[in-house]
mmCIF file of C-alpha atoms in Angstrom:
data_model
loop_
_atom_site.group_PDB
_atom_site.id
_atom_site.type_symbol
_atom_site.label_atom_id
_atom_site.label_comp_id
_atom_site.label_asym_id
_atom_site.label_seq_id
_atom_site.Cartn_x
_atom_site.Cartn_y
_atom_site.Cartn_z
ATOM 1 C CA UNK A 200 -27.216 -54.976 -34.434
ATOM 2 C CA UNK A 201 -26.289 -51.174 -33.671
ATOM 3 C CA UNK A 202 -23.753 -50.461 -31.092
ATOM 4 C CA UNK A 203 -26.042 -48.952 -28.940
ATOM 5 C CA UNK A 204 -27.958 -52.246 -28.699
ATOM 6 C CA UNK A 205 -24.449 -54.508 -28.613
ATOM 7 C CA UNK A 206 -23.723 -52.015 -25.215
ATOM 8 C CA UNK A 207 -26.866 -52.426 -23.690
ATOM 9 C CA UNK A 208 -27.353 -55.921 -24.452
ATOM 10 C CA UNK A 209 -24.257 -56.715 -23.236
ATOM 11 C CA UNK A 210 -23.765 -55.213 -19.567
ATOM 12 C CA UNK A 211 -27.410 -56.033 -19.319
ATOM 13 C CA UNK A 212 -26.591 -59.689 -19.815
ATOM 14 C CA UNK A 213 -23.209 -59.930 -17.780
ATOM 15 C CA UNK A 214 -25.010 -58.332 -14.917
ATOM 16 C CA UNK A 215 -27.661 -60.487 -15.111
ATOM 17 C CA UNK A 216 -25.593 -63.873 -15.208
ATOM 18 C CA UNK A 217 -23.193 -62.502 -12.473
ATOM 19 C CA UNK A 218 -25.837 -61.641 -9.561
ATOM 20 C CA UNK A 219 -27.672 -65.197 -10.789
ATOM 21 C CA UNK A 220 -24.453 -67.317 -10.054
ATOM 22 C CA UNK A 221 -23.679 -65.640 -7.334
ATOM 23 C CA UNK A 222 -26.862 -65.509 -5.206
ATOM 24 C CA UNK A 223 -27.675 -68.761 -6.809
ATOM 25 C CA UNK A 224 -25.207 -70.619 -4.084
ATOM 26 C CA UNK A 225 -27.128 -69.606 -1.662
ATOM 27 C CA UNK A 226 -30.100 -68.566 -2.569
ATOM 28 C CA UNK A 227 -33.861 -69.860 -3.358
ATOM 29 C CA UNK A 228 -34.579 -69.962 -6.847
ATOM 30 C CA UNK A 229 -37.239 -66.926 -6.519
ATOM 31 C CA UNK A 230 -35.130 -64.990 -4.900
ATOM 32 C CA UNK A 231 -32.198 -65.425 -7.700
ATOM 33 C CA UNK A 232 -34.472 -64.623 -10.332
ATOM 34 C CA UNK A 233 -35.514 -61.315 -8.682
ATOM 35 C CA UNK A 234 -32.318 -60.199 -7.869
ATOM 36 C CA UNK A 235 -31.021 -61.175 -11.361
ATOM 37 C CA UNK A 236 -33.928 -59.364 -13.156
ATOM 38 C CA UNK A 237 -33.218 -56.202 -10.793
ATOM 39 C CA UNK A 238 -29.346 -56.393 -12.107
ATOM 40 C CA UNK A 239 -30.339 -56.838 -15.914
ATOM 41 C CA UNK A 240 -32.662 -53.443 -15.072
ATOM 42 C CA UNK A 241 -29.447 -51.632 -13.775
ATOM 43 C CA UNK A 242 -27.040 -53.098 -16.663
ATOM 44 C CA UNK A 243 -28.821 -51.915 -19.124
ATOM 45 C CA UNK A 244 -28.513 -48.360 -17.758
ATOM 46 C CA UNK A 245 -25.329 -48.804 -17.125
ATOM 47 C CA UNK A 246 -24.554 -49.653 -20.586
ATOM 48 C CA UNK A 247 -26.405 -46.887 -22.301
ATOM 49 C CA UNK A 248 -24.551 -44.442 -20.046
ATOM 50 C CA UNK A 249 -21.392 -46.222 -20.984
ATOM 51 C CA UNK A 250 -22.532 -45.577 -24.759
ATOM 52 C CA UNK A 251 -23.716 -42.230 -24.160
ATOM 53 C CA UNK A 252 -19.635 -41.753 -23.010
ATOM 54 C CA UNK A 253 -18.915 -43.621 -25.693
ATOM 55 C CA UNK A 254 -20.523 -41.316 -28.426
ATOM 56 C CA UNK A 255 -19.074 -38.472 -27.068
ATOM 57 C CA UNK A 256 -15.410 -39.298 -26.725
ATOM 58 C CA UNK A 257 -15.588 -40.868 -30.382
ATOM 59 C CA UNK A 258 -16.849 -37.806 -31.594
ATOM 60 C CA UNK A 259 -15.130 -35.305 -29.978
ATOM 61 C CA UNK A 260 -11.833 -37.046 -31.111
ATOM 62 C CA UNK A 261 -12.837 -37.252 -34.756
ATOM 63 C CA UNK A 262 -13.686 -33.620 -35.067
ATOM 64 C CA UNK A 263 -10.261 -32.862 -34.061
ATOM 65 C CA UNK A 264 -8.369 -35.330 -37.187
ATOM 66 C CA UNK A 265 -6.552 -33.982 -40.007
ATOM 67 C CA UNK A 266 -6.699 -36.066 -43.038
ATOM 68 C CA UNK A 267 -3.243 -36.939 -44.538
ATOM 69 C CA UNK A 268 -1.815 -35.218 -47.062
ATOM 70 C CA UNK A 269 -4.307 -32.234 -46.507
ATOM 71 C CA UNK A 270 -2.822 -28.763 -44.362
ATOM 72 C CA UNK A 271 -4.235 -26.597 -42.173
ATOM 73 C CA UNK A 272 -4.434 -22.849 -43.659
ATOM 74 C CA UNK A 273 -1.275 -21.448 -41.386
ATOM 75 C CA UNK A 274 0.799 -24.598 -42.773
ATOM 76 C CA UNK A 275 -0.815 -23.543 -46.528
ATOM 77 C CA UNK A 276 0.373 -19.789 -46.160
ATOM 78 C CA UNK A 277 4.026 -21.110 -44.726
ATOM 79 C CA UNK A 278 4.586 -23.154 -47.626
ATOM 80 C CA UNK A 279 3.759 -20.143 -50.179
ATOM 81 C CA UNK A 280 5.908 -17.804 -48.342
#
């Protein structure tokens, strides 16, 4: 399973189960269903904006690593000098 799918699938499902416990207590059946299927809709956009986020802060932060051992080119030309 990608991550993409894990995110979606995931807020999708906890949406879902949330809004169909809670309007379950006092609810019709119908009506839970409905509102539950609405809030799966939502939490799967809400997860693929989280991963969208997600993508971008992972790799924005792995452009900026240095590898160990390895120098940048002013630390190179120090060590020479």
């Amino acid at each position: 399973m990608s991550q993409k799918t894990k995110w979606i699938f995931v807020f999708g499902l906890l949406s879902f189960i949330i809004v169909f416990v809670s309007s379950f207590s006092v609810n019709a059946i119908y009506t839970t269903v409905f509102r539950a299927s609405i809030s799966l809709i939502i939490g799967t956009f809400i997860g693929y904006f989280f991963y969208c986020i997600w993508t971008w802060i992972a790799i924005d932060f792995s452009a900026k690593t240095i590898e160990p051992g390895k120098h940048s080119n002013n630390n190179a030309n120090e060590e020479i000098d």
